[in-house]
XYZ file of C-alpha atoms in Angstrom:
585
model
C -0.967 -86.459 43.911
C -4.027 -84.957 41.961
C -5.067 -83.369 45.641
C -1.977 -82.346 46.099
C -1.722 -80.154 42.917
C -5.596 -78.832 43.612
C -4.477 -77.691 47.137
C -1.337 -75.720 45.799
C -3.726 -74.273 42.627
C -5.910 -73.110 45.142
C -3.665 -71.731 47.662
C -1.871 -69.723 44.146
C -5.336 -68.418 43.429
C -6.082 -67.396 46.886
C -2.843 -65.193 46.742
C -2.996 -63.856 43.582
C -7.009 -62.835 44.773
C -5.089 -61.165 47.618
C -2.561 -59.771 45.502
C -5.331 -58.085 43.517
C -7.161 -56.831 46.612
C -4.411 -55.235 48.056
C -3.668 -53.454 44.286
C -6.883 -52.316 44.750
C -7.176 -51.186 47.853
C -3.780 -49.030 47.107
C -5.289 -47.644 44.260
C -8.771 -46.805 45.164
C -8.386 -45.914 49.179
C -4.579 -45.427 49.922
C -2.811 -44.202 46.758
C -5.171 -42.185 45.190
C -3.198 -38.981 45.080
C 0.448 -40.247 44.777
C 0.010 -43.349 42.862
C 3.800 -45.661 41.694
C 7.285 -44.038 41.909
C 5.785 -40.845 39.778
C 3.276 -39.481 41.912
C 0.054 -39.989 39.669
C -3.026 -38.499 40.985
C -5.415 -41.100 40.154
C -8.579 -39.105 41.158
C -7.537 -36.044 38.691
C -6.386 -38.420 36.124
C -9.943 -40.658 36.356
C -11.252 -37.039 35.502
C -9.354 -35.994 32.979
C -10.779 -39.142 30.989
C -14.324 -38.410 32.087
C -14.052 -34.962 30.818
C -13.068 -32.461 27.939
C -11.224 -29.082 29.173
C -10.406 -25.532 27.581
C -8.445 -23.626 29.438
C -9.603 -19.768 29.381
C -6.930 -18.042 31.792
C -4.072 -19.579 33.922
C -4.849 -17.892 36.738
C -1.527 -16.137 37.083
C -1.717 -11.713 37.424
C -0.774 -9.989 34.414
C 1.196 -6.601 33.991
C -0.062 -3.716 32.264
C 1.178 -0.376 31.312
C 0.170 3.093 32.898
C -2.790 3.179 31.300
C -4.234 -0.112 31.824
C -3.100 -1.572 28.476
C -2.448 -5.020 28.792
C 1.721 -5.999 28.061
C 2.264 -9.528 27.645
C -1.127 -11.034 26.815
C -4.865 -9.764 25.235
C -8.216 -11.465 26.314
C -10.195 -11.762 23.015
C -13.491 -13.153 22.670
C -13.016 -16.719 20.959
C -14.623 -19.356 19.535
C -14.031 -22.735 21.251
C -15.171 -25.830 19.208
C -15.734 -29.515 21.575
C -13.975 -32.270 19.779
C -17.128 -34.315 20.310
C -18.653 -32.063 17.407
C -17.362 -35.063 15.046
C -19.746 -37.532 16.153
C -22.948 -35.200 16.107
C -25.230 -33.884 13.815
C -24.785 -29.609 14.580
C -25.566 -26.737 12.715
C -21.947 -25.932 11.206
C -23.684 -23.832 8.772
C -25.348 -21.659 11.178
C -21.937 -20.518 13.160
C -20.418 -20.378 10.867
C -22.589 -17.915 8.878
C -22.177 -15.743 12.266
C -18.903 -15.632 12.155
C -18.411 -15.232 8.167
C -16.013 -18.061 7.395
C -16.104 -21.125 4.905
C -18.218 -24.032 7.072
C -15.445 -26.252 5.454
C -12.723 -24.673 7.547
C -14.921 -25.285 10.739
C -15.285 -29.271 9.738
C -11.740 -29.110 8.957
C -10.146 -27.897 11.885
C -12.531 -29.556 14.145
C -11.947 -33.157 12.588
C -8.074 -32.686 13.212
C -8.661 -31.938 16.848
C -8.240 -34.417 20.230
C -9.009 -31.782 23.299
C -11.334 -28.213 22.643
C -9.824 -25.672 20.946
C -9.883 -22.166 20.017
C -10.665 -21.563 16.300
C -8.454 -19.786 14.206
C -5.109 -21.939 14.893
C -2.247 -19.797 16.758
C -3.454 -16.692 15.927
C -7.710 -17.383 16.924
C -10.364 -15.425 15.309
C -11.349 -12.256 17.555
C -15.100 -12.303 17.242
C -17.428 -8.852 18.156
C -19.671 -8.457 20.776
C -22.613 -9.401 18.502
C -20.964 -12.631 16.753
C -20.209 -13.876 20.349
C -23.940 -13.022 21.788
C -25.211 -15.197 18.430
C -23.067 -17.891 18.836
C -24.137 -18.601 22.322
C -27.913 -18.024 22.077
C -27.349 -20.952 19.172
C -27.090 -23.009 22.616
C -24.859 -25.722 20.957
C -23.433 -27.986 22.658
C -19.901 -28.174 22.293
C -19.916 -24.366 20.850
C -19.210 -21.676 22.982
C -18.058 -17.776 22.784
C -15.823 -16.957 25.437
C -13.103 -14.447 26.181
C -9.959 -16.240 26.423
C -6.428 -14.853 27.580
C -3.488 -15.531 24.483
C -0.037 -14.657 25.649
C 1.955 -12.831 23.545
C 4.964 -14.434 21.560
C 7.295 -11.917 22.158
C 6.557 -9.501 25.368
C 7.012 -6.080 25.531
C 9.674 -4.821 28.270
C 10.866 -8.691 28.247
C 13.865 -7.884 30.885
C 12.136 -5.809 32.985
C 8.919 -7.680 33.378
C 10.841 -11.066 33.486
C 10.582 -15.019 33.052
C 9.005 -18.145 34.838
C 9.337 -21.822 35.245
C 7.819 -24.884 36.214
C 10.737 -25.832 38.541
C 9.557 -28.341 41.370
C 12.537 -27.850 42.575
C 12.456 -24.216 42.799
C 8.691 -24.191 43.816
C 9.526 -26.349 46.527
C 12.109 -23.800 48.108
C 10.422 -20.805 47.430
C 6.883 -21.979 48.598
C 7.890 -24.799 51.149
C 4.141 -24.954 52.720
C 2.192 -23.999 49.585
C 1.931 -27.083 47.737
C 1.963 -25.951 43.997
C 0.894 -28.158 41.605
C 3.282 -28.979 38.402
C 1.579 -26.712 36.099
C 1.553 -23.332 38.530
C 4.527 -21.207 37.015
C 6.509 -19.102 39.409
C 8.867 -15.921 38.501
C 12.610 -16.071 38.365
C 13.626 -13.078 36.987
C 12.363 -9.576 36.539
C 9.337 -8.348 38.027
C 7.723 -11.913 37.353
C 10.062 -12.377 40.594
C 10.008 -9.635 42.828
C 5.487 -9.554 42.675
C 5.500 -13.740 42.544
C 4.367 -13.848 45.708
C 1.264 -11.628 44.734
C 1.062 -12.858 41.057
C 0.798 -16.600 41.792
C -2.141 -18.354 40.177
C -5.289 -19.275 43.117
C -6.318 -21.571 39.887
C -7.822 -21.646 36.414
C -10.495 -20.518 34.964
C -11.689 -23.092 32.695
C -14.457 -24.609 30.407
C -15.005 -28.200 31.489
C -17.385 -30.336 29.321
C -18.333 -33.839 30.787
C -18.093 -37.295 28.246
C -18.868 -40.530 28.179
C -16.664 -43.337 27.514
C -16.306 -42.757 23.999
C -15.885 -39.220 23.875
C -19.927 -38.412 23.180
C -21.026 -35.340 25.811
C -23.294 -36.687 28.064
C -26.330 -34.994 27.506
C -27.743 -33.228 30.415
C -24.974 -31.837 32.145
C -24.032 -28.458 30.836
C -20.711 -27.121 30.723
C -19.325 -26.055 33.500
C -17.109 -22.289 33.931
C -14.467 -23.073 36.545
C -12.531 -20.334 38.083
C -10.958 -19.228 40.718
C -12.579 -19.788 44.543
C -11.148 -16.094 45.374
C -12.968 -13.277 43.132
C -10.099 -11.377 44.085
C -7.720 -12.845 41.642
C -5.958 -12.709 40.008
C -4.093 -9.104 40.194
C -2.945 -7.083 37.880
C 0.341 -4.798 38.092
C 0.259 -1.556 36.755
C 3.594 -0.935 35.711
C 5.167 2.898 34.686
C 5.593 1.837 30.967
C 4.213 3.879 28.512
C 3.022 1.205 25.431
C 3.343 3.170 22.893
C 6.793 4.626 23.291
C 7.674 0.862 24.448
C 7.148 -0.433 21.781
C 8.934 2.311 19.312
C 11.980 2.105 21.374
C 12.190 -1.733 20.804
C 11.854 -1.358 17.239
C 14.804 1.511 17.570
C 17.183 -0.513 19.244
C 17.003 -3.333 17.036
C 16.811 -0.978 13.730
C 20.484 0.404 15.008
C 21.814 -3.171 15.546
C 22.356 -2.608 19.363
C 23.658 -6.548 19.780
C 24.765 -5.402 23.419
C 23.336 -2.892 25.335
C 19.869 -0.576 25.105
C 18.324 2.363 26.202
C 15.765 3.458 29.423
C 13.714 6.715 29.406
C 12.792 8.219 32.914
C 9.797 10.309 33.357
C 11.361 13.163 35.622
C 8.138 14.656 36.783
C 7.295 11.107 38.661
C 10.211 9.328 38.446
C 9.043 6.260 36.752
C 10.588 4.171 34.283
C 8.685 5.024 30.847
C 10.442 2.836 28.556
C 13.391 0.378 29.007
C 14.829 -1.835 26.640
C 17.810 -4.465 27.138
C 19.959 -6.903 24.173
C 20.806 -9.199 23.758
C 17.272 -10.785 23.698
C 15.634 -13.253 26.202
C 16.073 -16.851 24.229
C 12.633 -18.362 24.322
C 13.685 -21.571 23.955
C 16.141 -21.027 26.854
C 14.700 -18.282 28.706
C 17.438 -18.852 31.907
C 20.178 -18.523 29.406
C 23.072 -16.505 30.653
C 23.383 -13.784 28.279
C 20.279 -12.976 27.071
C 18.506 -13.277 30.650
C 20.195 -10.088 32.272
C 18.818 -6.682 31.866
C 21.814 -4.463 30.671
C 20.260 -1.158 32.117
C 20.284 -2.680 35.699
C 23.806 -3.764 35.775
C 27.130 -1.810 35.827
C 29.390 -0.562 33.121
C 32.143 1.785 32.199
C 30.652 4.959 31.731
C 34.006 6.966 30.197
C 32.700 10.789 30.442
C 29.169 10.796 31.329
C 31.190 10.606 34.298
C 32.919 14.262 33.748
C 29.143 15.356 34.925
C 30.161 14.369 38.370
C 33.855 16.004 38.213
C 32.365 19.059 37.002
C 29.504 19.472 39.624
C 32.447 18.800 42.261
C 34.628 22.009 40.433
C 31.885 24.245 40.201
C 30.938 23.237 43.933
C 34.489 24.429 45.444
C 35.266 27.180 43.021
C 37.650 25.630 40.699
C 36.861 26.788 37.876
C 36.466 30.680 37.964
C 35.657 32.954 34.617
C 38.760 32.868 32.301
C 40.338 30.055 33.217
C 41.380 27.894 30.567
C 42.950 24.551 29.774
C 45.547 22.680 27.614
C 43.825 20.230 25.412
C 46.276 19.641 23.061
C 47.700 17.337 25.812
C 46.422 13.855 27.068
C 45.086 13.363 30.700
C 48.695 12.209 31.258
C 50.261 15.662 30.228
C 51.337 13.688 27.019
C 50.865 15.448 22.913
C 47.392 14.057 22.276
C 47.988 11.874 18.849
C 44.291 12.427 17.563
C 41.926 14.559 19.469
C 43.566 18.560 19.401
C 41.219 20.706 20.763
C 43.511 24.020 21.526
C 43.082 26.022 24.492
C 40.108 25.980 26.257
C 37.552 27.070 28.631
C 35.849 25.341 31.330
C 32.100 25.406 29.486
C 33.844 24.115 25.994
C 36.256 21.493 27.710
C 32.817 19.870 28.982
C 31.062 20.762 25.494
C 34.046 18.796 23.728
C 34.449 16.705 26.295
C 38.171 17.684 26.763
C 40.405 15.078 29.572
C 43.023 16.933 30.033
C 40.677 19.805 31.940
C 39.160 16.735 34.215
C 42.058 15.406 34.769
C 43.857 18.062 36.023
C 40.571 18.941 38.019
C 40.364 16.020 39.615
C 43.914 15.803 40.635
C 43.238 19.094 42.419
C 39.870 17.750 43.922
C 42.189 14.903 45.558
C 43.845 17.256 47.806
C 41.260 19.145 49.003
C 38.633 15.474 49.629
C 39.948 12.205 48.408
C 36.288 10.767 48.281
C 34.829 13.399 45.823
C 34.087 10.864 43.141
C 32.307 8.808 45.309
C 30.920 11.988 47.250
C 29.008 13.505 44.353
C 28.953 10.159 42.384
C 26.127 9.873 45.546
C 24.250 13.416 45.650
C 23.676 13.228 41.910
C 21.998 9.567 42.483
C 24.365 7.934 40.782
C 26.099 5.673 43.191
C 23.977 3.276 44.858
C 20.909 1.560 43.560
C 18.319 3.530 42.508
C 14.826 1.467 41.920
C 12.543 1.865 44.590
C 12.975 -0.089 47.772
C 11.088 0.082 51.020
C 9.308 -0.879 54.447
C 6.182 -3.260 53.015
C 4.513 -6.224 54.722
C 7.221 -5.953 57.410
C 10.165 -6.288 55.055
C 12.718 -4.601 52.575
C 10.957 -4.735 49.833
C 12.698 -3.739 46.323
C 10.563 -3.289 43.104
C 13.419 -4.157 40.538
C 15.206 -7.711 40.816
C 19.555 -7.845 40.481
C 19.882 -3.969 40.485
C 23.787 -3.435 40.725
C 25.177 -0.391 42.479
C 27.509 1.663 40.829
C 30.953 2.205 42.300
C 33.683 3.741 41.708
C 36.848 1.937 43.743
C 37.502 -1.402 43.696
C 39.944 -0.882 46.274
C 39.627 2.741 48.395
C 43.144 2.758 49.346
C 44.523 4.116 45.814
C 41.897 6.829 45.688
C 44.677 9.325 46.883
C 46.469 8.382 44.020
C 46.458 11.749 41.490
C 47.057 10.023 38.334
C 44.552 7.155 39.085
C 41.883 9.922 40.633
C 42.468 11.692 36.936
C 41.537 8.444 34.868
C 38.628 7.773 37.388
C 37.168 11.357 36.807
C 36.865 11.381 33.078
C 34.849 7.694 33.607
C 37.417 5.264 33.572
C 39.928 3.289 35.650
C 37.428 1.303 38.372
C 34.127 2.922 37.601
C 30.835 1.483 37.330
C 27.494 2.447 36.940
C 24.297 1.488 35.701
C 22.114 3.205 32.758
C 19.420 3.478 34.760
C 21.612 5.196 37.359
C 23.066 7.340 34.748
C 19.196 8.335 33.708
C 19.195 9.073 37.403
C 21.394 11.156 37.412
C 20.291 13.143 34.165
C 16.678 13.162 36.031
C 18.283 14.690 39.726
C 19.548 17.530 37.521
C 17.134 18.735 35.384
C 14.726 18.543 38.782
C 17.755 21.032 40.376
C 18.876 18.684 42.470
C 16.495 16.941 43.382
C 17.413 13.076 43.751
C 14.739 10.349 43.867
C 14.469 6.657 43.483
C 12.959 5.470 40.681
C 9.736 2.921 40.028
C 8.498 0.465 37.723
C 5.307 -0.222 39.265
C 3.182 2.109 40.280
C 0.308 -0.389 41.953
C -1.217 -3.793 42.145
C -4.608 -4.109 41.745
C -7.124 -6.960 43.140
C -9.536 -7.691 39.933
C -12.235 -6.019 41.407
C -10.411 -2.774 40.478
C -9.137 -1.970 44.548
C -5.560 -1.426 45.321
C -3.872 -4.242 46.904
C -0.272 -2.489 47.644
C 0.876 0.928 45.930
C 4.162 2.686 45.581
C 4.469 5.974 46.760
C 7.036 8.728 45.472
C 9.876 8.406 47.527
C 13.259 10.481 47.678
C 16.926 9.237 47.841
C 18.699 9.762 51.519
C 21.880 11.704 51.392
C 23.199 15.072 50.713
C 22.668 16.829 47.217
C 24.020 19.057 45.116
C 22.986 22.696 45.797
C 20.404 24.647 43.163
C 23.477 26.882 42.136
C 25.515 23.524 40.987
C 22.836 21.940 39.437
C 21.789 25.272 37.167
C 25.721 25.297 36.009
C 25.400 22.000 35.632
C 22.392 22.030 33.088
C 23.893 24.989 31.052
C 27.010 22.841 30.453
C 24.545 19.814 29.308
C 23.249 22.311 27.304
C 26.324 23.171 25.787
C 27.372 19.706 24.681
C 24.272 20.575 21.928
C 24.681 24.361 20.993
C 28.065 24.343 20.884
C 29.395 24.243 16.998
C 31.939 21.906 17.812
C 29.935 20.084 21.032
C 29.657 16.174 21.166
C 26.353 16.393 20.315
C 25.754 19.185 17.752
C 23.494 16.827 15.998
C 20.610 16.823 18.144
C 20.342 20.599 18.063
C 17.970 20.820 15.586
C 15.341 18.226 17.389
C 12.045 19.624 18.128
C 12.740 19.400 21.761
C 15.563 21.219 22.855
C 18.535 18.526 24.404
C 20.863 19.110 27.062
C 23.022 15.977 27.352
C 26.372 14.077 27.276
C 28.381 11.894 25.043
C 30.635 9.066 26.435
C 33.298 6.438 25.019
C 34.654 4.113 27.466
C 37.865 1.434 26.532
C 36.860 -1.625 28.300
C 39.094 -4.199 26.106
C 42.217 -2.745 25.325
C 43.361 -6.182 23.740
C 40.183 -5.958 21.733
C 39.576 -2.741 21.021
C 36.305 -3.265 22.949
C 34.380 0.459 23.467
C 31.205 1.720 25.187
C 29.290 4.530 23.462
C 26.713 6.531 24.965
C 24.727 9.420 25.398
C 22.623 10.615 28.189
C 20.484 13.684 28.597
C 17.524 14.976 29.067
C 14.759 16.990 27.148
C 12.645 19.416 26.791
C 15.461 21.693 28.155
C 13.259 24.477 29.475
C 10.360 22.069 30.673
C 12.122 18.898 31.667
C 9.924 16.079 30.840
C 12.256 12.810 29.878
C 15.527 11.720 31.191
C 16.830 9.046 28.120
C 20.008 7.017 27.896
C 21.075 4.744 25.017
C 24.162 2.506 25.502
C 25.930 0.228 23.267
C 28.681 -2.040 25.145
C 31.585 -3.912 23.947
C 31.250 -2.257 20.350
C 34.122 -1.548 17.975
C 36.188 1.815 16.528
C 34.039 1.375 13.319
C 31.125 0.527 14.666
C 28.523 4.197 14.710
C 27.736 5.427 18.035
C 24.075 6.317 20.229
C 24.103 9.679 19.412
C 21.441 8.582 16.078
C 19.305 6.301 18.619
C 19.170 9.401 21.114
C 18.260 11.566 18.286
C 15.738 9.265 16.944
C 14.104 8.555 19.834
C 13.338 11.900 20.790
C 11.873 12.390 17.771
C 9.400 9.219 17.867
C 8.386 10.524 21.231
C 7.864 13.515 19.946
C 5.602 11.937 16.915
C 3.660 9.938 19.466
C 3.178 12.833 21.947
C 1.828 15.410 19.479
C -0.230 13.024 17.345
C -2.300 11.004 19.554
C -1.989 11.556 23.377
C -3.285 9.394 25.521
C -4.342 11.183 29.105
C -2.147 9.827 32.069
């Protein structure tokens, strides 16, 4: 019995011995990587307990304005303080002389800490050129200078330059074969999407620090500066913004409560996007929320009679509107006694000034016979209909700078556009039409160049960071026919108009320092709820064009103030900025 039991003991031990064994041999030699149902990596988790890490850049590119200035992020010299301080004797009092702060508030933060950090809390303390050269010739252990990148909390341009995620799921099907590890961020909107592929991190850059089991360094191995195997990375993308007016049309927006909508200023000279700005804004916490994800200025909208531009450059183009000719606008587009809005008898020049409907009505009912696809027609010369960012042949593909650019229209369905009455409502910017601000900037930009129609970038270049140019955009013009120079001269005296005229739509901006030449528009898109668009688009200076702007607010109310004041306000804190400290291009 008692030989029995030893036999079965033993043969229990045996298997639990080979139990153990086998555990082993799956965790040191055959499961190192992927270790249990969650994937542990075993041999970067061994190291993460054998070492202390600061992380000093993701590894990810980084946007930047025209001139180099730096949009969602700053690199700052730092202080960076080992944990492993707290068991050593070091000269607090020394670095913290250099750096001219209470020793006490070194101890403090340090004793609070479990990994390295970055004095100073959120906002770290930006140490000179000298302080940082001190610090480091202290040859502490554990205390190091180094220039670290700090994202910014809330980015400039935050539609246009986009959002990211950690998505497995959506690294997996973007980058089948690339095998991203869990922390690598990809883009998913914006231009965080369309340059991912160049933008991706090639890996950190990093301070690692090597400990023993209880934390202590282990003297004799220095700290380590991990980066990056390719010097090449990572890139940086010089976009078209300009910083400075960036930022003071952000602060404009939000200072006229603009809860829907925005504004984007085109530099007509190079056709770049010098300032865009989109609300509702990106929730942080939920950056793929619906709402607050899209970019307003990309995506279409009811224009109302921004529109009347393109009626009136298809009137002046086939002679409908000779010298003398006047119109009822004590009538409604429908032939109707207009209830509110009695403007008298007018001329062509003051029905656009005072943005009459009756005249583009009628105008476009007469337009029907002669070409049923006028809207559309000159919709397209004046680069309105279509997309409009810049797209291209590069690396053997299609390759389109802006990401979810709509294209305006103006049917939904082609077969009514013979229809008079609904040609009239579609030519004064309502009915089915839809366009884009940016497009609408476009088109503003195409006319003060005299007809000239171009696509428009946001990026000018990306840069390897050794300073070389990895891919750049080149100036590229819109296919299709234009207006002629005649049209677009007429066109720019009635824009013109709309401001000198006593009674013009926007008679308030003609005292600006820069003369305007624009156009006012109010679009119903909720009848039920009294739902309106309000805009104004132009361009300025009118003799030199310089800046095509155009500031939107969607879905607004009757009581609710229009753009005109944003326009106006604008122009004058580009002005300010222009005139008091210009930076060279």
């Amino acid at each position: 019995m008692i030989q029995k039991r030893m036999k079965s003991l033993a043969i229990l031990l045996v298997l639990l011995l080979l139990s153990l064994t086998g555990r082993l041999v799956q965790i040191q030699l055959v499961s190192t990587e992927s270790f249990s149902d969650h994937n542990v990596n075993l041999i970067e988790s061994s190291v993460k307990q054998r070492t202390q890490v600061m992380k000093i850049d993701d590894g990810r590119g980084d946007f930047y304005d025209k001139n180099g200035r730096p949009l969602s992020h700053e690199v700052i010299p730092v202080l960076v303080l080992f944990p492993f301080l707290n068991k050593m004797d070091w000269p607090a009092e020394k670095v913290a002389n250099i750096i001219n702060e209470p020793e006490y508030l070194l101890r403090y933060e340090l004793k609070a800490a479990k990994e390295p950090f970055a004095f100073g809390g959120k906002t770290p303390l930006k140490l000179t050129e000298e302080q940082s050269q001190a610090i480091n010739d202290l040859k502490i252990p554990g205390v190091f200078a180094v220039k670290q990148k700090l994202e910014h909390d809330g980015t400039m341009a935050e539609h246009l330059i986009g959002t990211l995620t950690k998505s497995d799921e959506l690294k997996a099907k973007s980058y089948p074969n690339r095998g991203l590890s869990p922390d690598t961020y990809i883009g998913i909107t914006g231009l965080q999407h369309t340059f991912d592929e160049f933008l991706l991190s090639e890996g950190e850059s990093k301070l690692v620090f090597h400990v023993d089991g209880s934390g202590g360094p282990l003297f004799g191995v220095d700290v380590k500066y991990v980066e990056p195997a390719n010097p090449m990375y990572p890139v940086k993308v010089i976009t078209t913004l300009d910083s400075d007016i960036q930022a003071a049309a952000e602060k404009l927006v939000d200072r006229h409560g603009i809860r829907k909508g925005g504004l984007v200023l085109i530099d007509i000279e190079k056709s770049e996007i010098a300032a865009i700005v989109s609300r509702p804004k990106i929730n942080q916490r939920n950056p793929n929320e619906n709402s607050g994800s899209k970019n307003r200025m990309l995506m279409q909208d009811t224009p109302g009679s921004v529109f009347k531009t393109v009626t009136a450059a298809a009137a002046i183009e086939h002679d409908l509107v000779p010298p003398g000719r006047t119109f009822n606008c004590d009538e409604t587009i429908d032939g109707k006694k207009e209830p509110k809005k009695k403007l008298g008898t007018l001329d062509f020049e003051k029905s656009f000034s005072q943005s009459c409907n009756r005249t583009f009505g009628d105008l476009a009912k007469e337009m029907t016979d002669i070409d049923p696809d006028f809207l559309l027609s000159y919709g397209s010369k004046l680069g309105l209909i279509g997309q409009t960012g810049w797209q291209g042949e590069k690396y053997h593909s299609n390759f389109k700078q802006l990401d979810k650019e709509e294209s305006g229209r103006v049917w939904n369905d082609k077969a009514v556009k013979k229809d008079k009455k609904l040609a009239a409502h579609a030519a004064i910017g309502q009915q089915d039409v839809q366009v884009t601000p940016l497009a609408v900037a476009n088109m503003m930009a195409t006319i003060a160049r005299g007809g000239e129609k171009r696509m428009v970038t946001a990026v000018r270049k990306v840069s390897f960071n050794n300073g070389t140019t990895a891919i750049d955009f080149p100036a590229k013009e819109m296919e299709g026919e234009r207006i002629s120079p005649y049209t677009a001269m007429k066109l720019q005296s009635l824009l013109r108009s709309v401001v000198t005229e006593p009674k013009g739509t926007g008679a308030s901006l003609s005292q600006l320092p820069y003369e305007i030449a624009g156009k006012s528009g109010t679009a119903q898109t909720g009848i039920d709820k009294r739902e309106l668009n309000k805009w104004f688009a132009g361009y300025f200076p009118y003799k030199n064009p310089k800046y095509a702007l155009v500031t939107v607010k969607l879905d607004s109310n009757d009581q609710e103030a229009g753009v005109t004041s944003l326009f106006k306000e604008m122009v004058e804190e580009i002005y300010r900025i222009e005139t008091s400290s210009p930076v060279p291009d």
